[in-house]
mmCIF file of C-alpha atoms in Angstrom:
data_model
loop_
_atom_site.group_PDB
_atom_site.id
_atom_site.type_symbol
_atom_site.label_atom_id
_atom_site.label_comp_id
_atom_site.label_asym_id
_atom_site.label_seq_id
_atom_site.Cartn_x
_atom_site.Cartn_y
_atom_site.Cartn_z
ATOM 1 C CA UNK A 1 -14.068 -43.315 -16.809
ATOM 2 C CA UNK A 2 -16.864 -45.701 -16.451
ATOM 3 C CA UNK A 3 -19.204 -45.854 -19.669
ATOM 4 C CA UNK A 4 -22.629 -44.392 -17.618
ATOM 5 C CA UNK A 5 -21.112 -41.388 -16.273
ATOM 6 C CA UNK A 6 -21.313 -39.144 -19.251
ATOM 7 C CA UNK A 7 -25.041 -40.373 -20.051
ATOM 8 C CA UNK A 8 -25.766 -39.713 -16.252
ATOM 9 C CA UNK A 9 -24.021 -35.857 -16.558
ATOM 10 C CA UNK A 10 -25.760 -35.315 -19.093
ATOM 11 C CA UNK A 11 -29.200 -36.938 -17.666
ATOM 12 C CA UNK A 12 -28.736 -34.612 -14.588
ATOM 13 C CA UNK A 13 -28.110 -31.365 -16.075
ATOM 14 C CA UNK A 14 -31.081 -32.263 -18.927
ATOM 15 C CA UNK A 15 -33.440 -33.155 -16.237
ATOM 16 C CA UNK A 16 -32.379 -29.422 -13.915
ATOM 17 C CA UNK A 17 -31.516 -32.395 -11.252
ATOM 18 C CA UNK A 18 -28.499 -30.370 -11.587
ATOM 19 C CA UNK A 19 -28.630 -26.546 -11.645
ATOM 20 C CA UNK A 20 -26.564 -23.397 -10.196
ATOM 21 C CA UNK A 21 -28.224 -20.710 -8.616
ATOM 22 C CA UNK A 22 -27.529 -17.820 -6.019
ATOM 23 C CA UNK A 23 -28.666 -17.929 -2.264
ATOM 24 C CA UNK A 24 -28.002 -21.393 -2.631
ATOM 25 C CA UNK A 25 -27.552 -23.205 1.015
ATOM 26 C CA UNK A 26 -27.609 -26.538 2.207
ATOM 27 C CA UNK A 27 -28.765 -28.287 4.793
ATOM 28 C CA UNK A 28 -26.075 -27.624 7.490
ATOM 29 C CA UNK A 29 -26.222 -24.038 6.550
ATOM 30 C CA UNK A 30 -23.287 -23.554 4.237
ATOM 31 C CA UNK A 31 -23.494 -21.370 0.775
ATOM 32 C CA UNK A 32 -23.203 -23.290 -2.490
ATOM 33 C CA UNK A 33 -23.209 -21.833 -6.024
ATOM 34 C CA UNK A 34 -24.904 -25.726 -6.915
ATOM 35 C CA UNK A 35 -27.228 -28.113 -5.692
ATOM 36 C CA UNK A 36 -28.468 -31.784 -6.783
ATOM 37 C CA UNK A 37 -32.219 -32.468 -6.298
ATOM 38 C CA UNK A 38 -33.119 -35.590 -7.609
ATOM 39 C CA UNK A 39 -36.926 -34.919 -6.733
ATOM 40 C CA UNK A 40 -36.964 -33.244 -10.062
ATOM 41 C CA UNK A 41 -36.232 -37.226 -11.303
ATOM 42 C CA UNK A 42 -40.817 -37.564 -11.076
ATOM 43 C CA UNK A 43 -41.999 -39.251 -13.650
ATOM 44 C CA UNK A 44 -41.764 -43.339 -14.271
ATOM 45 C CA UNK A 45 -39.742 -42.393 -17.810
ATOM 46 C CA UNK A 46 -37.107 -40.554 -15.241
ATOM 47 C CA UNK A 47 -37.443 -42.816 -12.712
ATOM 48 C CA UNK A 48 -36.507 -46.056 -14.163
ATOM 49 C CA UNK A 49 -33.624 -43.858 -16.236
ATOM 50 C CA UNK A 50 -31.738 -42.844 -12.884
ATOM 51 C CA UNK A 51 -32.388 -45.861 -11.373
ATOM 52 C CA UNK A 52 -30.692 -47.702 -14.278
ATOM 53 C CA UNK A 53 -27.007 -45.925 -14.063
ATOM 54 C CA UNK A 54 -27.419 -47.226 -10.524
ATOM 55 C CA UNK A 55 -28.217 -50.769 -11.379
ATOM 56 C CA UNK A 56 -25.639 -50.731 -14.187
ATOM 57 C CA UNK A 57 -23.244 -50.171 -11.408
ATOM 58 C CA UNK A 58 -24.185 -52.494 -8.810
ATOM 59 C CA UNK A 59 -23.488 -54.888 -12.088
ATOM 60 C CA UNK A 60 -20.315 -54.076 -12.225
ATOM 61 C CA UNK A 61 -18.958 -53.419 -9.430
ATOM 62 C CA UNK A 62 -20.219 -57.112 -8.396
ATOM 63 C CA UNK A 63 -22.068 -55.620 -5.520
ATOM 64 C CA UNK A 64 -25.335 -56.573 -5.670
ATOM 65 C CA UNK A 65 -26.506 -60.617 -5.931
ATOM 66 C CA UNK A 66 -29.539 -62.487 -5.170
ATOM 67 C CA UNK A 67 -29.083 -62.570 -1.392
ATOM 68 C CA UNK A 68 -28.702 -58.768 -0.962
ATOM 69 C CA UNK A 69 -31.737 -56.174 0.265
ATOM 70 C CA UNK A 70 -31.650 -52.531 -1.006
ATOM 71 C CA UNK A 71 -32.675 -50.555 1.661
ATOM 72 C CA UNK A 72 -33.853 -46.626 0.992
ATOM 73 C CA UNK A 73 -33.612 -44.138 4.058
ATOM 74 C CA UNK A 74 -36.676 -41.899 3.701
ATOM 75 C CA UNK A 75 -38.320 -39.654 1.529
ATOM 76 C CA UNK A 76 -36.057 -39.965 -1.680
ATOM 77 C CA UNK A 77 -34.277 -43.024 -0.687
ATOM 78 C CA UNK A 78 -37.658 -45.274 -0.529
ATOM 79 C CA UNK A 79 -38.477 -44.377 -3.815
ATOM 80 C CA UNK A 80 -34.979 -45.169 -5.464
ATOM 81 C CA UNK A 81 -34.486 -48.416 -3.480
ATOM 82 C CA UNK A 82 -38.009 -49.436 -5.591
ATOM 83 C CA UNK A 83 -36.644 -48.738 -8.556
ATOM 84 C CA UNK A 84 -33.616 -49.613 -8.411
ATOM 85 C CA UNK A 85 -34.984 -53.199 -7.584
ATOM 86 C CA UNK A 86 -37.575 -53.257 -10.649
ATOM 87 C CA UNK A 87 -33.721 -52.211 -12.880
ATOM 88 C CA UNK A 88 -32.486 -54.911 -11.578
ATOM 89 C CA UNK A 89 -34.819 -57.006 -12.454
ATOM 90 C CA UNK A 90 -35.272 -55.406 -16.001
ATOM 91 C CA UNK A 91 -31.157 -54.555 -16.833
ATOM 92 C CA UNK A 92 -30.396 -58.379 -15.453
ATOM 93 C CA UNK A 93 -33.062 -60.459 -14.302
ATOM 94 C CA UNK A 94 -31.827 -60.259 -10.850
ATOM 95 C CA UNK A 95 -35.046 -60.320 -8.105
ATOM 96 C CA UNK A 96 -33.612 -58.251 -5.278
ATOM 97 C CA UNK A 97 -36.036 -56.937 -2.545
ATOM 98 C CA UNK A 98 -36.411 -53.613 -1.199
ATOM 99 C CA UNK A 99 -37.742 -51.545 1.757
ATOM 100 C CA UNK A 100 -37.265 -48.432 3.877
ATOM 101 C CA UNK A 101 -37.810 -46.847 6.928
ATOM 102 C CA UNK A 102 -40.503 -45.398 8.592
ATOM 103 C CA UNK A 103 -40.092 -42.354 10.228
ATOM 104 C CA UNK A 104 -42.432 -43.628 13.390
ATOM 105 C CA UNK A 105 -42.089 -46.914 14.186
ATOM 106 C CA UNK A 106 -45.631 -49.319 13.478
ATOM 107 C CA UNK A 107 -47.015 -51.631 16.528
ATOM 108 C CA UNK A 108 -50.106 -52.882 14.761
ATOM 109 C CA UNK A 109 -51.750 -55.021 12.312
ATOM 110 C CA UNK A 110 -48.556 -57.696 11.417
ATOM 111 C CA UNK A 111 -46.110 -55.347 13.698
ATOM 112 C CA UNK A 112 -48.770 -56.221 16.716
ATOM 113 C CA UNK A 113 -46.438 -56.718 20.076
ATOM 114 C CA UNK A 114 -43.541 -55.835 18.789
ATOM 115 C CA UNK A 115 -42.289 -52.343 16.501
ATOM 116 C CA UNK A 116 -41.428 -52.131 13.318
ATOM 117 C CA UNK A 117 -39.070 -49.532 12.160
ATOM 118 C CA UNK A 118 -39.580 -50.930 8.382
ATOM 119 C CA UNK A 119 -41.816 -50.906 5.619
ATOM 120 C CA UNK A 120 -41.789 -54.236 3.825
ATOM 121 C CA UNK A 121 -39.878 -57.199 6.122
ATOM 122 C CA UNK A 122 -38.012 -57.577 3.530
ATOM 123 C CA UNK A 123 -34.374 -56.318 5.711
ATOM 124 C CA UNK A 124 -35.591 -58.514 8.317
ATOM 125 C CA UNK A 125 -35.750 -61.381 5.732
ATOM 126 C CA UNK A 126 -32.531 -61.218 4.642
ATOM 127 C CA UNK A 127 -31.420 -61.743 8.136
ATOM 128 C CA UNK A 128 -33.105 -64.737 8.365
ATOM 129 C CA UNK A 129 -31.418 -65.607 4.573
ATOM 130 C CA UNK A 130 -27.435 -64.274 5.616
ATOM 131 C CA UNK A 131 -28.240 -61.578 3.336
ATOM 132 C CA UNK A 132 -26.387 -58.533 3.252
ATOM 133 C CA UNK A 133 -27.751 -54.846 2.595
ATOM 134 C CA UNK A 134 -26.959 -52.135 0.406
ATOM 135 C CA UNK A 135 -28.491 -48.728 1.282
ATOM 136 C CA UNK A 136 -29.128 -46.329 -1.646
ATOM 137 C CA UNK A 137 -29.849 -42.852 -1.714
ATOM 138 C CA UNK A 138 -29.298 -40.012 -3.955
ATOM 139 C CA UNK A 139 -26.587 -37.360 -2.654
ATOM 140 C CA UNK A 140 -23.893 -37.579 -0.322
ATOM 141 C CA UNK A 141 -22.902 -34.366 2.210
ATOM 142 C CA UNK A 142 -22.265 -34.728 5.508
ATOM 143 C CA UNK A 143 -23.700 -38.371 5.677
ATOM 144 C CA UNK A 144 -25.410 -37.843 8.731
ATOM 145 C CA UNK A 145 -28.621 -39.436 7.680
ATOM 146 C CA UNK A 146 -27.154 -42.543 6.713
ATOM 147 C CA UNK A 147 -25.717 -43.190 10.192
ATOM 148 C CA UNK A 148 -29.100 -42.486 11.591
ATOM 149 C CA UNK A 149 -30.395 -45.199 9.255
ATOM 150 C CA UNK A 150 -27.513 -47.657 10.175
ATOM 151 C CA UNK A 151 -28.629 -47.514 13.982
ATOM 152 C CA UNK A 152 -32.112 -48.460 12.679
ATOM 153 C CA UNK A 153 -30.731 -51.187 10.738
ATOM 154 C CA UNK A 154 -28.867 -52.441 13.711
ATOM 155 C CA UNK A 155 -32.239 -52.260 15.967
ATOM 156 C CA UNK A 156 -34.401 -54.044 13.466
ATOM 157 C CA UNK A 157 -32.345 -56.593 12.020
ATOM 158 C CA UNK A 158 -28.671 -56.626 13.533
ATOM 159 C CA UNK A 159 -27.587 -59.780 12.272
ATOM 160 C CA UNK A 160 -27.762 -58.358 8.680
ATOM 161 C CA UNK A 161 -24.221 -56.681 7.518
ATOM 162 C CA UNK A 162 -24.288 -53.664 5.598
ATOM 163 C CA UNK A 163 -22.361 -54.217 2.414
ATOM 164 C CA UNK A 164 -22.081 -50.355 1.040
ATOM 165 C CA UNK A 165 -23.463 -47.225 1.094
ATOM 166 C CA UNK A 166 -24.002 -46.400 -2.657
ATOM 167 C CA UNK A 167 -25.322 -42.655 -3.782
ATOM 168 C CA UNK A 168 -26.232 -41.381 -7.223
ATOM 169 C CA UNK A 169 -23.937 -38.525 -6.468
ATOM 170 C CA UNK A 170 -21.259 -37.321 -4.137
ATOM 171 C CA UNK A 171 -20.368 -34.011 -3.819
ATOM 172 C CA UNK A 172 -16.910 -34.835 -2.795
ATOM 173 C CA UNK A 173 -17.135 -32.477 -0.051
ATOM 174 C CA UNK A 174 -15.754 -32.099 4.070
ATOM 175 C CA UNK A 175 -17.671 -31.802 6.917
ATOM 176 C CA UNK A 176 -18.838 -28.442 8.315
ATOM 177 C CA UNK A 177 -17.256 -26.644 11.035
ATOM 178 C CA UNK A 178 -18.934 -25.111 14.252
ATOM 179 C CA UNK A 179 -17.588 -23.147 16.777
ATOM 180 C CA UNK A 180 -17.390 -23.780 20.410
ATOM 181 C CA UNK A 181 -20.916 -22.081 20.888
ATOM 182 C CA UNK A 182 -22.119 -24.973 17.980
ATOM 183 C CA UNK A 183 -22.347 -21.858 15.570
ATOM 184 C CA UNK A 184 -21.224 -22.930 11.988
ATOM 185 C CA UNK A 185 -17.819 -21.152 10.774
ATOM 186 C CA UNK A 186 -18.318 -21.345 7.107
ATOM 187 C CA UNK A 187 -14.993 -20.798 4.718
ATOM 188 C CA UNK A 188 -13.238 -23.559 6.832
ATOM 189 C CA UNK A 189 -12.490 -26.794 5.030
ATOM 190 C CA UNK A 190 -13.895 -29.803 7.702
ATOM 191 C CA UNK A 191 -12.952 -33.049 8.018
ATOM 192 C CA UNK A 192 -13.883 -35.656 4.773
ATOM 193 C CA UNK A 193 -17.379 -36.618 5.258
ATOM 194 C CA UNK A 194 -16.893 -39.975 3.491
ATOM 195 C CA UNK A 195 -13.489 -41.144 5.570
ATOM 196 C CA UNK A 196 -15.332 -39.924 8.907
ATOM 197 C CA UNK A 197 -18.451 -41.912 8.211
ATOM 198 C CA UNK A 198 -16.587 -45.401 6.849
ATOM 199 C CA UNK A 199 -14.098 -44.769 10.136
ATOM 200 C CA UNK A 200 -17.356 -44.602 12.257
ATOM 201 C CA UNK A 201 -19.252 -47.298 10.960
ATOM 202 C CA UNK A 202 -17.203 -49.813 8.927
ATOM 203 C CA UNK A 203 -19.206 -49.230 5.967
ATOM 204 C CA UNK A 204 -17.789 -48.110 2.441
ATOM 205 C CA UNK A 205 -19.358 -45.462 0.484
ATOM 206 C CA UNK A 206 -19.993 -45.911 -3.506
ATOM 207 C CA UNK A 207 -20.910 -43.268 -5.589
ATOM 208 C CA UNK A 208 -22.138 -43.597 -9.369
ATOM 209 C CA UNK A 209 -21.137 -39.728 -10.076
ATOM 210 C CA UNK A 210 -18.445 -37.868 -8.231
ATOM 211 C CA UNK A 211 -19.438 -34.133 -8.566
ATOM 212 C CA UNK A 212 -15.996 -33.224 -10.006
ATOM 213 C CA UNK A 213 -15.825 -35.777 -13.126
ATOM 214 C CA UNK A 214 -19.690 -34.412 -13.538
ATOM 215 C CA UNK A 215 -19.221 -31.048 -13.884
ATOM 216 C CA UNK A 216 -15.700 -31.361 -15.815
ATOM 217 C CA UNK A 217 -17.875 -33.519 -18.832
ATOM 218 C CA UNK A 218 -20.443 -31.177 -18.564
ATOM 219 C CA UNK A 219 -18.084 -28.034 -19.292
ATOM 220 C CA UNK A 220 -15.813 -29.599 -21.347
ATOM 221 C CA UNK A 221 -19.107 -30.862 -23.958
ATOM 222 C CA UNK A 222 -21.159 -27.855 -23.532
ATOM 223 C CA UNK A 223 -23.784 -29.133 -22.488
ATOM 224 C CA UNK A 224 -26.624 -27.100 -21.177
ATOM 225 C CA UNK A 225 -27.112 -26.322 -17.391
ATOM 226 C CA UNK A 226 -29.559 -24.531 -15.607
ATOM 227 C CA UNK A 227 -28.132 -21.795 -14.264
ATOM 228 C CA UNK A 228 -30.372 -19.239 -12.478
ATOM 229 C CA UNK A 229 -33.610 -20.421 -14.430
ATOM 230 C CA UNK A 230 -32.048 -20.409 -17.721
ATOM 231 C CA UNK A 231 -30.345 -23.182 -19.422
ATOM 232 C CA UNK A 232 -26.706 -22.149 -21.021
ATOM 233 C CA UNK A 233 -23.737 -24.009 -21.046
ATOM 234 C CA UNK A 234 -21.302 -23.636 -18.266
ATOM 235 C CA UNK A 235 -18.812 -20.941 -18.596
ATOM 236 C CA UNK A 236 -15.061 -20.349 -17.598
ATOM 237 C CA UNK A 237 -16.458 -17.999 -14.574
ATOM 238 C CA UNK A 238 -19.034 -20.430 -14.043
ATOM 239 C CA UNK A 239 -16.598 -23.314 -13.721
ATOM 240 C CA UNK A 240 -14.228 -21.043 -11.666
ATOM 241 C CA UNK A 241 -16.980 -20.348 -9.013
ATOM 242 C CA UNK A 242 -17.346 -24.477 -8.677
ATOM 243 C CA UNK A 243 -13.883 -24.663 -8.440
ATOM 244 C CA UNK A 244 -13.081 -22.109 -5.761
ATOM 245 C CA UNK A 245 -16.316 -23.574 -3.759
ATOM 246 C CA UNK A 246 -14.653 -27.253 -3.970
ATOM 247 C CA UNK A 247 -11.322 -25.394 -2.960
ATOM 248 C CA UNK A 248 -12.586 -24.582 0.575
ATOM 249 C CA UNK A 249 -15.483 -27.405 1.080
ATOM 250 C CA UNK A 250 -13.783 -30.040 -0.928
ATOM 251 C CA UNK A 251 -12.207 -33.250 -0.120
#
């Protein structure tokens, strides 16, 4: 077990990044008894904390390096790949630009004649460098955002190679189902998100936490979650409800 992943457990359940509720759904409509939101990470104290178990393991997985860009798909994403950049440059004195798309592409000012589907130039820079990109963001699902970003990536700057895709968490989980009417048949284990997304694209996915190891040091050290507003340890049924969710949805 890598040294940062029982300080980051703990950060996210202290922070209620981490809770359990009920109603719980995500994004392509399935029930979950958990979610990760690591909007509740808001404050510069926070900030630079989460973004330092990420830098820690760029370190050491010898991932990141002088020529590389961090690139942040938007909202949360943009945010992380800034401060995962200033950890960087804090944890190892490693100056590593950033940027992040827009979600409508700019034709004025310096983007005049041409569009730019990027904040900063700094992706197109690394181009022009043979840098390579990492993209960061903060949970991995279905993935289906990142491969949106990739074809951006490959419009704006297509000779850069995409080294990773490297996520604060991963939820470990398969791809939903849908019916021949596109009508989502939940209680059907999918195919794995991760293996469907490196098979499409050629890119590997990284994770800091996987959701399993997370929740396993959190229940095994008692360490207070928030679960349906109130902060308690996690419990046997607790725990059971995780496991029988990861039973059906899990890869």
């Amino acid at each position: 077990m890598k040294d940062y992943l029982q300080d980051f457990a703990r950060f996210l359940a202290q922070t209620g990044a981490l809770f359990f509720a009920q109603g719980l759904r995500l994004k392509d409509g399935r029930a979950t008894p958990y979610f990760v939101n690591l909007g509740q990470i808001n404050t510069g104290r926070r900030g630079l904390a989460l973004a330092g178990f990420l830098a820690r393991m760029l370190l050491e997985e010898k991932l990141v390096d002088e020529k590389s860009v961090l690139v942040g798909p938007s909202y949360k994403g943009s945010a992380l790949a800034c401060l995962v950049a200033a950890a960087l440059w804090l944890e190892a004195r490693l100056e590593v630009p950033f940027d992040y798309d827009r979600k409508e592409a700019k034709g004025h000012g310096e983007a005049s004649g041409r569009e730019n589907l990027f904040v900063t130039g700094a992706l197109q820079q690394a181009g022009q460098r043979g840098g390579q990109a990492l993209v960061l963001d903060d949970v991995a699902t279905s993935l289906a955002t990142k491969v949106e970003l990739l074809d951006k990536m490959k419009a704006q700057a297509p000779e850069v190679a995409v080294r990773a895709v490297v996520i604060a968490v991963d939820r470990e989980q398969t791809q939903p189902v849908h019916d021949a009417q596109g009508r989502l048949v939940e209680n059907v284990k999918g195919p794995d998100a991760v293996k469907a997304f490196s098979q499409r694209t050629g890119v590997p996915v990284r994770a800091v936490a996987p959701i399993r190891a997370v929740i396993e040091i959190l229940f095994r050290q008692r360490v207070p979650v928030k679960i349906d507003g109130t902060y308690r340890p996690l419990e046997q049924a607790d725990k059971d409800r995780f496991d029988a969710y990861m039973a059906v949805y899990g890869r």
